[in-house]
Amino acid sequence: MRDIQAHAEIHLQARLEARLREQMDAEYEARYEAKLQEQLVARVQALFEQLVLSRRRQFGRSSEALSTQFRLFDEADALGAQTTEADELAPLPSAQPSVSAPRQPVARGRRQPLPVELPRIDIVHEVPEAERTCACGTLMVQIGEDVSEQLDIIPMQVRVLRHVRKRYACPGGDAAPVTAPVPAQVLPKSNASGDLLAMLLTVKYVDGLPLARFEHVLGRSDGVEHLVCWAHARRGFVQAAKVQGKGKRGRADEAIALIGKLYRIERECQSGADAQRLAARQAHSLPVLAELRTWLDKTRPQVVPGLALGRALAYLDRYWNKLTRYTERGDLPIDNNRCENAIRPFVVGRKNWLFSSTPAGAHASALIYSLVETVKANGREPYTWLRTVLCELPRARTVQDYEALLPWNLALETLAVQAIDAASLRHASS
């Protein structure tokens, strides 16, 4: 009897365990199916958002569209189209001066004056004392001066070099006045200094930066902290709102509304002084930012990261400290719109250089690329080498002079010393 009862209990326990395993397997399958279904729905939603945004980009209106994008980077094409093969040769000066008929003046447009707000540094060119003595033996006195201006640049510092050429004449008028000669320039008819040309060539052909963008380059250095643009942060939520459907309001609209409050505060204190703007930001913007931060921490875990809203939330969270830094001072901007509006005709994010529009322009660009790549291959810093070459090139007269400027003939120590001397000269001039 006891054996029968024990056998029945064992049988019952086995049945219960089997049923429990079946129930657990069913629950596991249900959870797995639910998880799979959730991932499938998220994937379908992400693909749907991509489709909607793609159709908007393709067929929707865009203020940034520009049919002349291909002209972004073709300065060399424009110059190369006007250059012949003979213009690319650098003949050495002959021993006997050549005599040619006077050239007829060519009518040209008047060059615009350089901005008056830029600082000026005077570089005075004196007439040698031996040439300031008149034929009558009288020492000439200064009667005036000729001033020409060049746009010069130190990395992230723009200024104007004023070449002041002293002019002297005899008080008795017995001889013609004499003026200090024009210093040799790499581009005699240009108002760009050698340092500016070196910088332009470096940022375009070494760094791959279009000149239109280089015009607005604020740079990385010790003590400089970066801000992140609130317009960029808002743009992600605008994209997320577009896929919600017409008339529907969702989480993206909540973020847009809070960011709108920040911009409303900026508009109200726009005409005030920096101190008033700082006070308004501390009193009104900080509470809005605190509310937005709370909303971000609550919402982000509830949104799939791959969706448009998830990407906008991730961007806001990643750059939060740099987005809120503008409230620490009154002179900092809330966004980068002012700079972007200046370069809006160019579509940011595309390849800088798609092609050259003329064979001459492609040849000119290839020559410059060959130079800078050779400089890098020889372990030289392109900008420092270009500065040295463009400074010494106008004084080159022989084949040996030109060969001495080649990157493998200029030692690193020479480039470093010349760079230090140039910096010392600028510091002394300023």
PDB file of C-alpha atoms in Angstrom, residues 52-235:
ATOM      1  CA  VAL A  52       8.994  60.739 -44.728  1.00  0.00           C
ATOM      2  CA  LEU A  53      12.125  62.848 -44.139  1.00  0.00           C
ATOM      3  CA  SER A  54      13.646  61.674 -47.418  1.00  0.00           C
ATOM      4  CA  ARG A  55      10.528  62.680 -49.351  1.00  0.00           C
ATOM      5  CA  ARG A  56      10.519  66.060 -47.604  1.00  0.00           C
ATOM      6  CA  ARG A  57      14.167  66.623 -48.541  1.00  0.00           C
ATOM      7  CA  GLN A  58      13.508  65.589 -52.131  1.00  0.00           C
ATOM      8  CA  PHE A  59      10.202  67.289 -52.812  1.00  0.00           C
ATOM      9  CA  GLY A  60       9.781  69.809 -49.973  1.00  0.00           C
ATOM     10  CA  ARG A  61      10.830  73.436 -50.078  1.00  0.00           C
ATOM     11  CA  SER A  62      14.303  74.253 -48.805  1.00  0.00           C
ATOM     12  CA  SER A  63      15.774  77.718 -48.315  1.00  0.00           C
ATOM     13  CA  GLU A  64      19.285  76.261 -48.383  1.00  0.00           C
ATOM     14  CA  ALA A  65      19.080  74.873 -51.919  1.00  0.00           C
ATOM     15  CA  LEU A  66      21.488  76.580 -54.328  1.00  0.00           C
ATOM     16  CA  SER A  67      22.181  75.662 -57.936  1.00  0.00           C
ATOM     17  CA  THR A  68      25.682  77.182 -57.837  1.00  0.00           C
ATOM     18  CA  GLN A  69      27.049  74.825 -55.170  1.00  0.00           C
ATOM     19  CA  PHE A  70      29.663  73.583 -57.633  1.00  0.00           C
ATOM     20  CA  ARG A  71      31.232  77.078 -57.713  1.00  0.00           C
ATOM     21  CA  LEU A  72      32.079  76.854 -53.999  1.00  0.00           C
ATOM     22  CA  PHE A  73      35.716  75.986 -54.447  1.00  0.00           C
ATOM     23  CA  ASP A  74      36.832  77.017 -57.921  1.00  0.00           C
ATOM     24  CA  GLU A  75      39.003  80.072 -57.309  1.00  0.00           C
ATOM     25  CA  ALA A  76      41.874  78.301 -59.077  1.00  0.00           C
ATOM     26  CA  ASP A  77      39.582  77.581 -62.045  1.00  0.00           C
ATOM     27  CA  ALA A  78      38.707  81.249 -62.394  1.00  0.00           C
ATOM     28  CA  LEU A  79      42.373  82.279 -62.384  1.00  0.00           C
ATOM     29  CA  GLY A  80      43.567  79.316 -64.427  1.00  0.00           C
ATOM     30  CA  ALA A  81      41.128  80.076 -67.239  1.00  0.00           C
ATOM     31  CA  GLN A  82      42.877  83.411 -67.776  1.00  0.00           C
ATOM     32  CA  THR A  83      46.412  81.965 -67.593  1.00  0.00           C
ATOM     33  CA  THR A  84      48.514  80.800 -70.511  1.00  0.00           C
ATOM     34  CA  GLU A  85      51.379  78.337 -70.418  1.00  0.00           C
ATOM     35  CA  ALA A  86      53.839  81.210 -70.720  1.00  0.00           C
ATOM     36  CA  ASP A  87      52.395  82.811 -67.587  1.00  0.00           C
ATOM     37  CA  GLU A  88      53.387  79.761 -65.534  1.00  0.00           C
ATOM     38  CA  LEU A  89      57.095  80.135 -66.395  1.00  0.00           C
ATOM     39  CA  ALA A  90      59.393  82.215 -64.188  1.00  0.00           C
ATOM     40  CA  PRO A  91      62.172  83.513 -66.482  1.00  0.00           C
ATOM     41  CA  LEU A  92      65.307  84.809 -64.804  1.00  0.00           C
ATOM     42  CA  PRO A  93      66.078  88.508 -65.353  1.00  0.00           C
ATOM     43  CA  SER A  94      68.503  89.199 -68.181  1.00  0.00           C
ATOM     44  CA  ALA A  95      71.798  90.989 -67.634  1.00  0.00           C
ATOM     45  CA  GLN A  96      70.875  93.786 -70.066  1.00  0.00           C
ATOM     46  CA  PRO A  97      67.758  95.786 -69.255  1.00  0.00           C
ATOM     47  CA  SER A  98      65.187  95.473 -71.961  1.00  0.00           C
ATOM     48  CA  VAL A  99      63.484  98.480 -73.483  1.00  0.00           C
ATOM     49  CA  SER A 100      59.857  98.165 -74.413  1.00  0.00           C
ATOM     50  CA  ALA A 101      57.167 100.502 -75.549  1.00  0.00           C
ATOM     51  CA  PRO A 102      55.084 102.014 -72.766  1.00  0.00           C
ATOM     52  CA  ARG A 103      51.973  99.998 -72.054  1.00  0.00           C
ATOM     53  CA  GLN A 104      48.606 101.581 -72.444  1.00  0.00           C
ATOM     54  CA  PRO A 105      46.778 101.877 -69.144  1.00  0.00           C
ATOM     55  CA  VAL A 106      44.017  99.331 -68.755  1.00  0.00           C
ATOM     56  CA  ALA A 107      40.762 100.527 -67.297  1.00  0.00           C
ATOM     57  CA  ARG A 108      40.060  98.625 -64.127  1.00  0.00           C
ATOM     58  CA  GLY A 109      37.510  98.851 -61.387  1.00  0.00           C
ATOM     59  CA  ARG A 110      38.593 100.685 -58.283  1.00  0.00           C
ATOM     60  CA  ARG A 111      39.584  98.390 -55.437  1.00  0.00           C
ATOM     61  CA  GLN A 112      37.468  98.716 -52.339  1.00  0.00           C
ATOM     62  CA  PRO A 113      39.347 100.204 -49.351  1.00  0.00           C
ATOM     63  CA  LEU A 114      40.224  97.853 -46.530  1.00  0.00           C
ATOM     64  CA  PRO A 115      37.927  98.041 -43.471  1.00  0.00           C
ATOM     65  CA  VAL A 116      38.764 101.008 -41.254  1.00  0.00           C
ATOM     66  CA  GLU A 117      38.028  99.078 -38.063  1.00  0.00           C
ATOM     67  CA  LEU A 118      41.000  96.753 -38.571  1.00  0.00           C
ATOM     68  CA  PRO A 119      44.145  97.691 -36.608  1.00  0.00           C
ATOM     69  CA  ARG A 120      46.939  99.319 -38.634  1.00  0.00           C
ATOM     70  CA  ILE A 121      50.672  98.675 -38.314  1.00  0.00           C
ATOM     71  CA  ASP A 122      52.958 101.139 -40.058  1.00  0.00           C
ATOM     72  CA  ILE A 123      56.010  99.739 -41.824  1.00  0.00           C
ATOM     73  CA  VAL A 124      58.154 102.763 -42.696  1.00  0.00           C
ATOM     74  CA  HIS A 125      60.410 102.569 -45.765  1.00  0.00           C
ATOM     75  CA  GLU A 126      63.100 105.239 -45.658  1.00  0.00           C
ATOM     76  CA  VAL A 127      65.073 106.589 -48.590  1.00  0.00           C
ATOM     77  CA  PRO A 128      68.753 105.682 -48.017  1.00  0.00           C
ATOM     78  CA  GLU A 129      70.625 108.620 -46.514  1.00  0.00           C
ATOM     79  CA  ALA A 130      73.091 108.630 -49.407  1.00  0.00           C
ATOM     80  CA  GLU A 131      70.206 109.327 -51.805  1.00  0.00           C
ATOM     81  CA  ARG A 132      68.785 112.196 -49.712  1.00  0.00           C
ATOM     82  CA  THR A 133      71.476 114.677 -50.671  1.00  0.00           C
ATOM     83  CA  CYS A 134      70.597 117.005 -53.519  1.00  0.00           C
ATOM     84  CA  ALA A 135      72.997 117.687 -56.380  1.00  0.00           C
ATOM     85  CA  CYS A 136      73.503 121.136 -54.859  1.00  0.00           C
ATOM     86  CA  GLY A 137      74.768 119.530 -51.634  1.00  0.00           C
ATOM     87  CA  THR A 138      71.678 120.336 -49.558  1.00  0.00           C
ATOM     88  CA  LEU A 139      70.138 117.590 -47.406  1.00  0.00           C
ATOM     89  CA  MET A 140      66.590 116.852 -48.588  1.00  0.00           C
ATOM     90  CA  VAL A 141      63.663 117.295 -46.230  1.00  0.00           C
ATOM     91  CA  GLN A 142      60.506 115.192 -46.083  1.00  0.00           C
ATOM     92  CA  ILE A 143      57.650 116.659 -48.110  1.00  0.00           C
ATOM     93  CA  GLY A 144      55.145 113.830 -47.940  1.00  0.00           C
ATOM     94  CA  GLU A 145      54.698 110.122 -48.154  1.00  0.00           C
ATOM     95  CA  ASP A 146      52.962 107.476 -50.268  1.00  0.00           C
ATOM     96  CA  VAL A 147      50.842 105.009 -48.324  1.00  0.00           C
ATOM     97  CA  SER A 148      49.613 101.652 -49.633  1.00  0.00           C
ATOM     98  CA  GLU A 149      47.784  99.045 -47.598  1.00  0.00           C
ATOM     99  CA  GLN A 150      47.911  95.243 -47.580  1.00  0.00           C
ATOM    100  CA  LEU A 151      45.569  92.875 -45.808  1.00  0.00           C
ATOM    101  CA  ASP A 152      47.671  90.737 -43.464  1.00  0.00           C
ATOM    102  CA  ILE A 153      46.693  87.850 -41.219  1.00  0.00           C
ATOM    103  CA  ILE A 154      48.091  86.067 -38.214  1.00  0.00           C
ATOM    104  CA  PRO A 155      46.170  82.844 -37.514  1.00  0.00           C
ATOM    105  CA  MET A 156      42.828  84.025 -36.131  1.00  0.00           C
ATOM    106  CA  GLN A 157      43.977  87.667 -36.133  1.00  0.00           C
ATOM    107  CA  VAL A 158      43.331  89.989 -39.083  1.00  0.00           C
ATOM    108  CA  ARG A 159      45.014  93.368 -39.490  1.00  0.00           C
ATOM    109  CA  VAL A 160      46.322  95.771 -42.145  1.00  0.00           C
ATOM    110  CA  LEU A 161      49.989  96.411 -42.937  1.00  0.00           C
ATOM    111  CA  ARG A 162      50.564 100.041 -43.935  1.00  0.00           C
ATOM    112  CA  HIS A 163      53.627 100.499 -46.140  1.00  0.00           C
ATOM    113  CA  VAL A 164      54.720 104.103 -45.574  1.00  0.00           C
ATOM    114  CA  ARG A 165      57.275 105.135 -48.196  1.00  0.00           C
ATOM    115  CA  LYS A 166      58.989 108.359 -47.207  1.00  0.00           C
ATOM    116  CA  ARG A 167      59.423 110.984 -49.914  1.00  0.00           C
ATOM    117  CA  TYR A 168      62.124 113.684 -49.819  1.00  0.00           C
ATOM    118  CA  ALA A 169      62.880 116.775 -51.862  1.00  0.00           C
ATOM    119  CA  CYS A 170      65.306 119.655 -51.896  1.00  0.00           C
ATOM    120  CA  PRO A 171      63.952 122.793 -50.209  1.00  0.00           C
ATOM    121  CA  GLY A 172      65.311 124.830 -53.088  1.00  0.00           C
ATOM    122  CA  GLY A 173      63.673 122.671 -55.703  1.00  0.00           C
ATOM    123  CA  ASP A 174      66.907 121.978 -57.559  1.00  0.00           C
ATOM    124  CA  ALA A 175      66.208 118.256 -58.018  1.00  0.00           C
ATOM    125  CA  ALA A 176      63.273 115.931 -58.404  1.00  0.00           C
ATOM    126  CA  PRO A 177      61.894 114.410 -55.188  1.00  0.00           C
ATOM    127  CA  VAL A 178      62.925 110.863 -54.278  1.00  0.00           C
ATOM    128  CA  THR A 179      60.649 108.233 -52.718  1.00  0.00           C
ATOM    129  CA  ALA A 180      61.533 105.006 -50.934  1.00  0.00           C
ATOM    130  CA  PRO A 181      61.166 102.071 -53.328  1.00  0.00           C
ATOM    131  CA  VAL A 182      58.235  99.684 -53.154  1.00  0.00           C
ATOM    132  CA  PRO A 183      59.246  96.503 -51.268  1.00  0.00           C
ATOM    133  CA  ALA A 184      59.305  93.321 -53.335  1.00  0.00           C
ATOM    134  CA  GLN A 185      56.010  91.427 -53.177  1.00  0.00           C
ATOM    135  CA  VAL A 186      55.062  87.941 -54.314  1.00  0.00           C
ATOM    136  CA  LEU A 187      51.966  89.446 -55.959  1.00  0.00           C
ATOM    137  CA  PRO A 188      52.911  93.060 -56.798  1.00  0.00           C
ATOM    138  CA  LYS A 189      49.392  94.120 -57.829  1.00  0.00           C
ATOM    139  CA  SER A 190      47.648  92.542 -54.840  1.00  0.00           C
ATOM    140  CA  ASN A 191      46.853  93.997 -51.437  1.00  0.00           C
ATOM    141  CA  ALA A 192      47.362  90.588 -49.767  1.00  0.00           C
ATOM    142  CA  SER A 193      50.529  90.009 -47.765  1.00  0.00           C
ATOM    143  CA  GLY A 194      52.663  86.886 -48.045  1.00  0.00           C
ATOM    144  CA  ASP A 195      51.401  85.643 -44.674  1.00  0.00           C
ATOM    145  CA  LEU A 196      47.787  85.969 -45.795  1.00  0.00           C
ATOM    146  CA  LEU A 197      48.487  84.064 -49.018  1.00  0.00           C
ATOM    147  CA  ALA A 198      50.266  81.338 -47.043  1.00  0.00           C
ATOM    148  CA  MET A 199      47.265  80.974 -44.731  1.00  0.00           C
ATOM    149  CA  LEU A 200      44.768  80.849 -47.610  1.00  0.00           C
ATOM    150  CA  LEU A 201      46.765  78.196 -49.446  1.00  0.00           C
ATOM    151  CA  THR A 202      47.100  76.147 -46.263  1.00  0.00           C
ATOM    152  CA  VAL A 203      43.450  76.137 -45.219  1.00  0.00           C
ATOM    153  CA  LYS A 204      42.252  75.385 -48.754  1.00  0.00           C
ATOM    154  CA  TYR A 205      44.778  72.896 -50.098  1.00  0.00           C
ATOM    155  CA  VAL A 206      46.000  71.319 -46.844  1.00  0.00           C
ATOM    156  CA  ASP A 207      42.933  71.495 -44.587  1.00  0.00           C
ATOM    157  CA  GLY A 208      40.360  71.202 -47.397  1.00  0.00           C
ATOM    158  CA  LEU A 209      38.379  74.176 -46.081  1.00  0.00           C
ATOM    159  CA  PRO A 210      36.464  76.350 -48.586  1.00  0.00           C
ATOM    160  CA  LEU A 211      37.401  80.017 -48.369  1.00  0.00           C
ATOM    161  CA  ALA A 212      33.781  80.998 -47.727  1.00  0.00           C
ATOM    162  CA  ARG A 213      33.865  78.956 -44.525  1.00  0.00           C
ATOM    163  CA  PHE A 214      37.362  80.023 -43.535  1.00  0.00           C
ATOM    164  CA  GLU A 215      36.091  83.602 -43.426  1.00  0.00           C
ATOM    165  CA  HIS A 216      34.152  82.643 -40.292  1.00  0.00           C
ATOM    166  CA  VAL A 217      36.645  80.364 -38.596  1.00  0.00           C
ATOM    167  CA  LEU A 218      36.112  81.956 -33.829  1.00  0.00           C
ATOM    168  CA  GLY A 219      39.625  78.684 -33.348  1.00  0.00           C
ATOM    169  CA  ARG A 220      40.791  76.080 -30.739  1.00  0.00           C
ATOM    170  CA  SER A 221      43.273  77.319 -28.172  1.00  0.00           C
ATOM    171  CA  ASP A 222      43.894  77.216 -24.450  1.00  0.00           C
ATOM    172  CA  GLY A 223      41.336  79.216 -22.512  1.00  0.00           C
ATOM    173  CA  VAL A 224      38.728  79.086 -25.310  1.00  0.00           C
ATOM    174  CA  GLU A 225      35.532  77.234 -24.445  1.00  0.00           C
ATOM    175  CA  HIS A 226      33.063  76.195 -27.123  1.00  0.00           C
ATOM    176  CA  LEU A 227      29.339  76.818 -27.215  1.00  0.00           C
ATOM    177  CA  VAL A 228      26.818  74.600 -28.990  1.00  0.00           C
ATOM    178  CA  CYS A 229      24.083  76.166 -31.089  1.00  0.00           C
ATOM    179  CA  TRP A 230      20.513  75.895 -29.773  1.00  0.00           C
ATOM    180  CA  ALA A 231      19.199  76.151 -33.337  1.00  0.00           C
ATOM    181  CA  HIS A 232      20.939  72.855 -34.091  1.00  0.00           C
ATOM    182  CA  ALA A 233      19.476  71.238 -30.984  1.00  0.00           C
ATOM    183  CA  ARG A 234      15.986  72.477 -31.893  1.00  0.00           C
ATOM    184  CA  ARG A 235      16.334  71.235 -35.479  1.00  0.00           C
TER     185      ARG A 235
END
